[in-house]
Amino acid sequence: MAASTLLRITGQRATNLAELLEGIRGCSDATIFNHTFQSLEQHHFLTEGFSNDFAQWALAACNEPQLAERLASLDIRHYETLAALRADLVAAMESYLRQVPEAAYRKGFEPFYFSEAVIVTVPTPWQVRTLAEFCEALAHVSIHTLHYHFVAARLRTPPTNDFSYWLGDSLGLKELAERIDEIDIYTNTLEGVREHILEEASAWLTLG
Amino acid sequence: MTQPLSAAGKAVSLDDYQPVVGTAEVEETRALAQRLASRSVKMVNSTAVGGGVAEVLNRLVPLLCDVGLPTSWEVMTGGNDFFEVTKAFHNALHGLSYETSWQAFELFLTYTEQNLQRLSFDADFVVIHDPQPVALVKARQSGAAHWAWRCHIDISNPQPLVWDFLGQFVRRYDAALFSSPNFTRSLPIPQYLFFPAIDPLSQKNQELDADFIRSTLEKFSIDPKRPILTQVSRFDRLKDPLGVIEAYKLVRKYKDCQLVLAGGGAADDPEGGQVLSEVRAAAEKDPDIHVLELPPWSAVEINALQRAATIIIQKSLREGFGLSVSEALWKKKPVVASAVGGIPLQVIHKLTGLLTHSVEGTAYQIRFLLSNPAIAARLGENGHEHVKENFLITRNLKRYLLLFLTLCGAA
């Protein structure tokens, strides 16, 4: 499937960390998804900075690097539900604001605007039945399709991604599935992720 | 007079963009369009040439046709008095002072009525661009079509009376589309983030021969061997060309460089000539300041000036989006720009460019980049990727398809 995203402006905004915390507590799941999973796709070509919008804002607008690092360290691969991710984001912020209460109401350099992802999926022409066909398709599909199946999929097929699920379940290649699942989406660009998956799968093909 | 501007004569195809965005992106966009099954679209704005909106529509309309949605583009017309009023509204929506009068509102509505007599709105999706034609929504018939208002300017801090007047029409649309979340007002209709876009295949953005770039510099007596700071924008107070000259003068205390201020006036901007005179007066005694008033057909020259630049500046005081920033980033140029309007969406500070907040800050960041060319090059590379992902016309096309699917409940 190919996924495309339209961003809906919710009207919610935060001007300080206390308001950010309230916003994270009360916003929709689609908003949490947008600022964590989807932001990784939006800046897929960068490995500098934080892929999580909340962390990036805590650093760039509020100059709170310690909080930014804590928020950025929440690895979206470890979450099977957005509710669990939201709970940990809230916990990280509450903990930090208990330690540094004066940071709560310090005005950020610019506001944080909450927006939610409206996702539309359409089938791609690619249907694969073998590992060779999988490699051919993966080399062809867009970054958005890759993100949909490799990153966002963890909410649909927990605790893994669509590729690993299919490789393990349909082709019985459990070791390859695990190796692919371990590819780091934070220290690679998404093009880098694609290359790593193809390297792993191609090596498997060569082995026969 | 109505100017039907259907792009039937233009043979642009989405497939032409495959070398830039990839085959998969083109295929996926066509798959989205297929779900809309030949539904029709009408775009309406207030100028056929000049300014970013006309530039985007000039390519977006044929692309919508190409993916199977019959699309027409019409231009709202009016006399100079209408455009003086809408320019004043434009400034008032940006928060500048404006003394409202009932005559101005009446004149606005009179021209709206005239255009309603001339235009037809029988398309499945009607997209009205900017405040000038906003009241055309009066033609909307219940249940007949989906209407969206595409606002290209920042209306976050408007003069209340002007907004109260225009807002009554905005509320009658199905959706409002803004270039940035900080441009919005509280509205009872859904609002979507809709970046404008540049066309990588247009004369303004296509690759150019080094010889042509060199000859363009020669034509304007610009020295290719010395650093060139360039701002490309209309001669408009909100683009702060006088502030750019001040920043350049601060840089010149430390670094040898030249300044190019290039742009023109749009058909709907009667104030441009006055600003240009002030800029020329400020630049008069410095032969290294090149003030270039270019006609609307100068796209390829602007392209050359951008590609020849060492650093691109966009020191706007207010900004809708600032398409010229994306143009510069697409050309892998380091950009120093004000953190206003939609610019921070394009220039992520220290990742895809440098943001500033003052004349002094602009001057400092220019000096920093002139002293650190490797950092400047890296910002330019990142900026190019950022534009490819978010601000190309192909992505804009996709957003419209997603919007239409959402409006008709097919998303």
XYZ file of C-alpha atoms in Angstrom:
619
model
C 0.000 0.000 0.000
C 1.046 3.581 -0.634
C 0.164 6.044 2.102
C -0.185 9.792 1.684
C -0.743 12.301 4.429
C -2.702 15.535 4.642
C -2.118 17.589 7.782
C -5.129 18.980 9.611
C -4.495 22.060 11.743
C -6.199 21.389 15.067
C -6.060 24.918 16.439
C -4.352 23.679 19.611
C -1.068 25.349 20.417
C 1.439 25.613 23.238
C 3.534 28.621 24.167
C 5.348 26.974 27.083
C 6.129 23.497 28.372
C 3.130 23.423 30.724
C 0.858 24.018 27.751
C 2.732 21.428 25.720
C 2.109 18.892 28.465
C -1.590 19.744 28.561
C -1.729 19.505 24.789
C -0.085 16.078 24.727
C -2.489 14.866 27.409
C -5.582 16.025 25.522
C -4.814 15.839 21.819
C -6.108 13.169 19.442
C -4.222 9.952 18.685
C -3.799 11.242 15.121
C -1.948 14.225 16.575
C 0.400 12.056 18.647
C 1.014 9.955 15.540
C 1.789 12.996 13.434
C 4.346 14.483 15.801
C 6.182 11.211 16.445
C 5.768 8.594 13.696
C 4.934 10.941 10.845
C 7.567 13.563 11.659
C 10.164 10.892 11.094
C 8.961 10.616 7.514
C 8.737 14.359 6.981
C 12.412 14.839 7.815
C 13.543 11.455 6.560
C 16.616 12.897 4.854
C 18.092 14.261 8.102
C 19.902 12.383 10.808
C 20.796 15.540 12.732
C 18.235 17.089 15.056
C 15.368 15.168 16.640
C 12.801 13.319 14.559
C 10.191 13.780 17.279
C 8.498 17.207 16.988
C 7.979 17.556 20.740
C 11.686 17.015 21.405
C 12.709 19.359 18.619
C 10.469 22.106 20.019
C 11.740 21.587 23.577
C 15.243 22.163 22.246
C 14.795 24.798 19.549
C 12.042 26.923 21.104
C 12.469 26.296 24.839
C 16.212 25.668 25.066
C 15.680 22.643 27.312
C 18.161 20.095 25.902
C 17.767 17.635 28.764
C 14.019 17.382 28.254
C 14.529 17.242 24.497
C 16.860 14.279 24.858
C 14.458 12.478 27.162
C 11.553 12.960 24.743
C 13.672 11.977 21.749
C 14.870 8.825 23.492
C 11.358 7.358 23.367
C 11.830 4.922 20.511
C 8.575 4.592 18.580
C 9.532 1.021 17.631
C 8.837 -0.001 21.214
C 5.207 1.093 21.187
C 2.268 -0.992 20.086
C -0.308 1.688 20.849
C -0.367 5.463 20.677
C -1.882 5.494 24.161
C 1.277 3.913 25.550
C 3.473 6.380 23.676
C 1.365 9.302 24.921
C 1.631 8.022 28.489
C 5.427 7.924 28.289
C 5.622 11.361 26.697
C 3.475 12.707 29.534
C 5.549 10.877 32.145
C 8.816 12.235 30.718
C 7.484 15.779 30.758
C 5.971 15.511 34.248
C 9.206 14.131 35.594
C 11.266 16.892 34.034
C 8.933 19.671 35.139
C 9.021 18.323 38.705
C 12.808 18.599 38.591
C 12.867 21.965 36.823
C 9.550 23.614 37.720
C 10.713 27.056 36.603
C 10.828 25.746 33.024
C 7.079 25.087 32.925
C 5.868 28.610 32.276
C 8.900 30.059 30.516
C 7.636 31.251 27.153
C 9.002 29.369 24.172
C 10.722 31.252 21.415
C 7.884 30.330 19.065
C 4.608 28.434 19.698
C 4.147 24.727 19.109
C 1.202 24.014 16.814
C -0.535 20.672 17.127
C -1.669 19.124 13.878
C -3.010 15.708 13.042
C -2.340 13.355 10.168
C -5.153 12.408 7.782
C -3.822 9.329 6.027
C -5.103 8.015 2.709
C -3.904 4.668 1.410
C -4.104 3.290 -2.105
C -2.833 -0.034 -3.420
C 0.470 -0.010 -5.301
C 0.877 -2.237 -8.383
C 3.338 -4.372 -6.419
C 2.282 -7.772 -5.117
C 5.186 -10.011 -4.151
C 5.386 -13.703 -3.405
C 9.135 -14.367 -3.253
C 12.157 -12.712 -1.692
C 13.466 -11.719 -5.121
C 10.172 -10.024 -5.949
C 10.258 -8.331 -2.547
C 13.699 -6.842 -3.318
C 12.561 -5.622 -6.719
C 9.482 -3.947 -5.257
C 11.310 -2.433 -2.311
C 13.843 -0.811 -4.615
C 10.967 0.738 -6.540
C 8.426 1.995 -3.983
C 8.402 5.523 -2.578
C 9.800 6.592 0.769
C 6.198 7.089 1.918
C 5.356 3.481 1.203
C 8.519 2.393 2.990
C 7.558 4.506 6.013
C 4.025 3.090 5.998
C 5.200 -0.529 6.021
C 8.366 -0.221 8.068
C 7.673 2.527 10.609
C 3.937 3.182 10.956
C 3.184 -0.547 10.615
C 4.324 -1.184 14.166
C 0.954 0.107 15.338
C -0.872 -2.341 13.035
C 1.249 -5.469 13.268
C 2.937 -5.212 16.668
C 5.611 -5.812 17.705
C 7.263 -5.720 14.305
C 7.007 -4.120 10.886
C 5.032 -5.342 7.852
C 8.132 -6.557 6.012
C 9.453 -8.604 8.912
C 5.990 -9.965 9.656
C 5.594 -11.146 6.045
C 9.150 -12.491 5.719
C 8.793 -14.480 8.927
C 5.189 -15.555 8.576
C 4.839 -16.193 4.831
C 8.389 -17.099 3.782
C 9.553 -18.606 7.067
C 12.671 -16.388 7.063
C 12.564 -15.553 10.753
C 16.257 -14.672 11.102
C 16.138 -12.284 8.150
C 12.924 -10.822 9.561
C 14.636 -10.137 12.869
C 17.739 -8.626 11.256
C 15.598 -6.260 9.214
C 13.539 -5.325 12.254
C 16.711 -4.252 14.052
C 17.664 -1.638 11.449
C 17.889 1.709 13.210
C 15.378 4.222 11.871
C 16.903 7.048 13.909
C 20.550 6.953 12.845
C 19.690 6.286 9.196
C 17.772 8.317 6.685
C 14.816 6.400 5.219
C 16.812 5.928 2.009
C 19.516 4.479 4.239
C 16.941 2.140 5.794
C 15.907 0.993 2.312
C 19.545 0.270 1.430
C 20.079 -1.727 4.615
C 16.959 -3.828 4.049
C 18.041 -4.530 0.478
C 21.554 -5.429 1.628
C 20.189 -7.900 4.181
C 17.669 -9.416 1.778
C 20.131 -9.591 -1.111
C 22.676 -11.363 1.077
C 19.984 -13.903 1.937
C 19.179 -14.366 -1.744
C 22.841 -14.970 -2.519
C 23.006 -17.614 0.177
C 20.162 -19.303 -1.627
C -13.543 40.763 -17.815
C -13.259 37.045 -17.213
C -10.082 35.475 -18.472
C -10.568 31.723 -18.899
C -7.159 30.230 -18.434
C -7.690 26.543 -18.953
C -4.316 25.009 -19.566
C -5.537 22.844 -22.419
C -2.838 24.218 -24.688
C -0.031 23.210 -22.367
C 1.329 19.740 -22.708
C 2.810 19.390 -19.247
C 2.485 15.906 -17.809
C 3.115 14.458 -14.378
C 5.370 11.931 -16.093
C 7.766 14.776 -16.924
C 8.593 14.924 -13.210
C 9.703 11.309 -12.908
C 13.415 12.176 -13.189
C 13.009 14.560 -10.245
C 10.637 12.788 -7.836
C 10.872 9.188 -9.003
C 8.554 6.777 -10.764
C 6.923 5.552 -7.560
C 5.834 9.018 -6.496
C 4.227 9.589 -9.894
C 2.462 6.220 -9.812
C 1.141 6.808 -6.310
C -0.188 10.241 -7.231
C -2.004 8.818 -10.243
C -3.500 6.099 -8.038
C -4.940 8.787 -5.733
C -6.388 10.661 -8.725
C -8.079 7.514 -10.011
C -10.129 7.396 -6.818
C -11.617 10.775 -7.743
C -12.919 9.415 -11.043
C -12.804 12.464 -13.343
C -14.432 14.938 -10.972
C -13.971 18.548 -12.059
C -12.145 21.405 -10.355
C -12.275 25.186 -10.640
C -9.526 27.466 -9.329
C -10.122 31.218 -8.925
C -7.599 33.906 -7.992
C -7.067 37.591 -8.746
C -4.043 37.805 -11.019
C -2.860 35.811 -14.011
C 0.778 36.952 -13.829
C 3.141 38.036 -11.067
C 3.296 36.668 -7.561
C 3.553 33.130 -6.243
C -0.111 32.150 -6.526
C -0.275 32.657 -10.289
C 3.016 30.805 -10.656
C 1.700 27.787 -8.771
C -1.633 27.732 -10.607
C 0.084 28.039 -13.946
C 1.521 24.563 -13.468
C -0.914 22.996 -11.010
C -3.932 23.373 -13.302
C -2.434 21.408 -16.228
C -1.173 18.753 -13.814
C -4.650 18.273 -12.352
C -5.940 17.897 -15.918
C -3.161 15.436 -16.676
C -4.078 13.115 -13.801
C -7.686 13.032 -14.967
C -9.477 15.869 -13.163
C -10.804 18.432 -15.670
C -9.673 21.738 -14.163
C -10.249 25.345 -15.137
C -8.622 28.496 -13.790
C -10.402 31.839 -13.793
C -9.154 35.248 -12.712
C -11.346 37.646 -10.777
C -11.240 41.038 -12.426
C -11.638 44.587 -11.202
C -10.508 48.161 -11.764
C -7.597 49.893 -10.059
C -9.982 50.983 -7.314
C -10.763 47.345 -6.530
C -7.100 46.368 -6.334
C -6.287 49.401 -4.170
C -8.964 48.254 -1.737
C -7.805 44.622 -1.800
C -4.186 45.701 -1.344
C -5.297 47.696 1.708
C -7.224 44.633 2.936
C -4.115 42.538 2.331
C -2.013 44.883 4.478
C -4.744 45.083 7.126
C -4.915 41.286 7.310
C -1.155 41.372 7.885
C -1.859 43.690 10.831
C -0.790 46.990 9.256
C -2.854 50.079 9.996
C -5.796 50.763 7.715
C -8.731 53.055 8.195
C -11.753 51.079 7.118
C -14.676 52.694 5.365
C -18.072 51.453 4.293
C -17.225 52.631 0.760
C -14.322 50.153 0.593
C -16.534 47.240 1.684
C -19.240 48.314 -0.742
C -16.778 48.561 -3.625
C -15.445 45.095 -2.754
C -18.947 43.654 -2.859
C -19.817 45.489 -6.074
C -16.894 43.924 -7.913
C -17.751 40.563 -6.352
C -21.279 40.843 -7.775
C -19.911 41.783 -11.207
C -17.683 38.711 -11.215
C -20.496 36.492 -9.999
C -22.430 37.515 -13.114
C -19.539 36.419 -15.337
C -18.246 33.273 -13.678
C -19.861 29.881 -13.404
C -19.300 27.475 -10.543
C -20.445 24.125 -11.820
C -17.309 22.140 -10.879
C -17.282 19.408 -8.234
C -14.551 21.207 -6.289
C -14.117 24.999 -6.195
C -10.908 26.429 -4.739
C -10.835 30.185 -4.147
C -7.400 31.701 -3.611
C -6.784 34.582 -1.203
C -9.087 37.356 0.075
C -9.833 39.180 -3.194
C -12.340 36.594 -4.521
C -13.386 35.207 -1.112
C -16.972 36.499 -1.364
C -17.580 34.508 -4.553
C -18.731 31.795 -2.159
C -22.073 33.602 -2.353
C -22.565 31.572 -5.546
C -22.439 28.361 -3.593
C -25.574 26.277 -3.759
C -26.287 23.885 -0.945
C -24.975 20.393 -1.616
C -23.849 21.180 -5.156
C -20.089 21.251 -4.774
C -17.264 21.317 -2.289
C -15.695 24.735 -1.694
C -12.282 25.408 -0.181
C -10.638 28.753 0.585
C -6.881 28.712 0.022
C -5.359 31.552 2.038
C -1.771 32.253 0.987
C -1.154 35.038 3.497
C -0.667 35.330 7.236
C -3.942 36.388 8.859
C -3.027 35.556 12.432
C -3.046 39.198 13.546
C -5.503 41.064 11.345
C -7.274 44.369 11.770
C -10.532 43.177 13.385
C -12.953 45.133 11.190
C -11.446 43.843 7.959
C -11.350 40.285 9.271
C -14.929 40.478 10.562
C -16.013 41.534 7.093
C -14.068 38.847 5.200
C -14.510 36.140 7.840
C -18.292 36.036 7.298
C -17.550 34.611 3.835
C -14.766 32.259 4.939
C -17.156 30.507 7.323
C -19.308 29.433 4.367
C -16.579 27.215 2.897
C -16.104 23.501 3.602
C -12.442 23.933 4.461
C -9.739 26.563 4.758
C -6.195 25.880 3.612
C -3.255 27.705 5.156
C 0.462 27.759 4.382
C 1.378 27.520 8.060
C -0.483 26.696 11.296
C 0.438 30.099 12.696
C -1.463 31.875 9.912
C -4.851 30.678 11.025
C -7.856 32.154 12.768
C -10.364 30.387 14.926
C -12.858 29.066 12.388
C -15.812 26.688 12.562
C -14.578 24.805 9.465
C -11.715 22.297 9.131
C -8.321 23.796 8.369
C -5.515 22.018 6.543
C -1.827 22.690 6.150
C -1.148 23.376 2.510
C 2.321 24.391 1.544
C 2.664 26.253 -1.720
C 5.210 24.846 -4.095
C 7.795 25.485 -6.736
C 8.062 23.814 -10.104
C 11.469 22.184 -10.606
C 10.956 22.119 -14.379
C 9.957 25.760 -14.796
C 12.274 28.351 -16.283
C 12.771 29.730 -12.810
C 14.086 26.469 -11.377
C 15.469 24.330 -14.193
C 19.197 23.634 -14.418
C 21.127 26.297 -16.346
C 24.386 26.334 -18.290
C 27.281 28.033 -16.531
C 27.713 30.211 -19.617
C 24.193 31.557 -19.328
C 24.677 32.342 -15.646
C 27.924 34.148 -16.447
C 26.331 36.155 -19.248
C 23.446 37.153 -16.976
C 25.888 38.534 -14.425
C 27.684 40.409 -17.196
C 24.389 41.839 -18.429
C 23.720 43.342 -15.006
C 27.383 44.338 -14.375
C 27.741 41.975 -11.421
C 31.254 40.716 -10.653
C 31.253 36.882 -10.708
C 34.532 36.716 -8.760
C 33.267 38.383 -5.577
C 30.641 37.068 -3.135
C 27.086 37.900 -4.125
C 24.227 38.338 -1.641
C 20.866 38.166 -3.353
C 17.273 38.810 -2.363
C 14.635 38.016 -4.972
C 11.218 39.440 -4.171
C 8.696 42.031 -5.194
C 9.532 45.600 -4.186
C 7.157 45.520 -1.263
C 7.630 47.026 2.203
C 6.836 43.683 3.792
C 9.898 42.180 2.045
C 12.028 44.858 3.769
C 14.445 45.653 0.918
C 15.706 48.666 2.880
C 16.523 46.358 5.797
C 18.479 44.134 3.414
C 20.567 47.134 2.346
C 21.248 47.944 6.015
C 22.350 44.362 6.676
C 24.583 44.409 3.600
C 26.246 47.611 4.812
C 26.997 45.943 8.152
C 28.497 42.915 6.378
C 30.629 45.161 4.190
C 32.464 46.398 7.288
C 33.959 42.903 7.556
C 33.630 41.181 4.180
C 33.847 42.224 0.574
C 30.576 41.421 -1.190
C 27.919 42.685 -3.578
C 24.172 42.937 -3.088
C 21.544 42.090 -5.685
C 17.931 43.087 -5.074
C 15.901 41.638 -7.917
C 12.167 41.607 -8.437
C 9.182 43.239 -9.993
C 5.720 44.412 -9.104
C 2.644 42.233 -9.474
C -0.378 43.355 -11.450
C -2.407 43.718 -8.241
C 0.239 45.741 -6.307
C 0.020 49.496 -6.980
C 2.462 50.308 -4.132
C 5.480 48.619 -5.768
C 6.724 51.687 -7.691
C 6.988 53.827 -4.590
C 8.989 51.198 -2.679
C 11.305 50.743 -5.653
C 12.071 54.483 -5.660
C 12.985 54.370 -1.982
C 15.253 51.368 -2.543
C 17.017 53.075 -5.439
C 17.568 56.162 -3.312
C 19.088 54.059 -0.513
C 21.375 52.243 -2.978
C 22.354 55.286 -5.000
C 25.883 55.858 -3.740
C 27.070 52.235 -3.730
C 28.018 50.672 -7.103
C 28.009 47.206 -5.496
C 24.283 47.349 -4.825
C 22.396 46.181 -7.900
C 18.696 47.037 -7.869
C 17.112 45.111 -10.725
C 13.508 45.773 -11.679
C 12.649 42.804 -13.817
C 9.566 42.283 -15.975
C 7.298 39.264 -15.326
C 8.938 37.277 -18.160
C 12.360 37.270 -16.432
C 12.085 33.831 -14.854
C 15.235 32.468 -16.417
C 17.241 35.568 -15.414
C 15.994 35.218 -11.830
C 17.034 31.571 -11.939
C 20.514 32.616 -13.076
C 20.796 35.299 -10.374
C 19.803 32.785 -7.703
C 22.278 30.191 -8.979
C 25.045 32.803 -9.111
C 24.415 33.910 -5.524
C 26.795 33.009 -2.728
C 24.017 33.480 -0.167
C 20.311 34.086 -0.653
C 18.565 36.475 1.750
C 14.843 36.673 2.484
C 14.493 39.377 5.106
C 10.711 39.703 5.083
C 8.881 41.498 7.894
C 5.729 39.498 7.193
C 5.403 36.682 4.755
C 2.746 34.441 3.338
C 5.077 31.632 2.534
C 8.008 33.090 0.618
C 8.326 30.798 -2.377
C 11.648 32.361 -3.310
C 13.142 30.660 -0.234
C 12.209 27.256 -1.621
C 13.573 28.278 -5.010
C 16.918 29.082 -3.387
C 16.980 25.887 -1.331
C 16.143 23.838 -4.406
C 19.273 25.310 -6.010
C 21.248 24.160 -2.947
C 21.929 27.701 -1.837
C 22.565 28.655 1.801
C 19.711 30.875 2.934
C 19.585 33.544 5.642
C 15.965 34.472 6.242
C 13.631 36.084 8.750
C 11.724 33.781 11.083
C 8.339 35.035 9.913
C 5.304 33.523 8.244
C 6.031 30.315 6.385
C 9.791 30.769 6.249
C 10.557 28.633 9.360
C 8.745 25.771 7.635
C 11.331 25.955 4.869
C 14.370 27.082 6.814
C 14.844 24.798 9.804
C 17.409 26.728 11.800
C 20.906 25.261 11.497
C 19.603 22.297 9.475
C 18.364 23.738 6.183
C 19.411 27.385 6.601
C 19.727 30.138 9.179
C 16.868 32.127 10.696
C 17.227 35.685 11.941
C 15.147 38.328 13.675
C 16.846 41.641 12.978
C 19.060 43.559 10.584
C 22.017 42.864 12.864
C 21.253 39.139 13.073
C 20.925 38.927 9.307
C 24.300 40.604 8.881
C 25.940 38.327 11.451
C 24.656 35.107 9.877
C 25.747 36.261 6.414
C 29.245 36.894 7.791
C 29.197 33.458 9.436
C 28.327 31.689 6.184
C 30.821 33.709 4.139
C 33.477 32.561 6.621
C 32.311 28.907 6.698
C 31.636 27.718 3.142
C 31.527 24.022 4.113
C 28.669 24.668 6.550
C 26.965 26.807 3.917
C 27.204 23.951 1.392
C 25.769 21.420 3.849
C 22.811 23.659 4.650
C 22.210 23.984 0.920
C 22.247 20.203 0.397
C 19.815 19.623 3.270
C 17.618 22.419 1.988
C 17.386 20.785 -1.418
C 16.157 17.527 0.123
C 13.693 19.401 2.333
C 12.169 21.099 -0.716
C 12.057 17.836 -2.645
C 10.085 16.248 0.172
C 7.691 19.085 0.955
C 7.594 22.011 -1.434
C 7.534 20.748 -5.013
C 4.534 21.163 -7.278
C 4.081 17.384 -7.386
C 3.552 17.348 -3.618
C 1.116 20.237 -3.937
C -0.837 18.263 -6.522
C -0.961 15.322 -4.147
C -2.262 17.509 -1.303
C -5.112 18.748 -3.486
C -6.030 15.165 -4.377
C -5.985 14.254 -0.679
C -8.112 17.292 0.137
C -10.691 16.433 -2.517
C -10.840 12.827 -1.288
C -11.308 14.104 2.251
C -14.004 16.628 1.270
C -16.075 14.048 -0.565
C -15.661 11.484 2.182
C -13.549 9.077 0.166
C -10.451 9.360 2.369
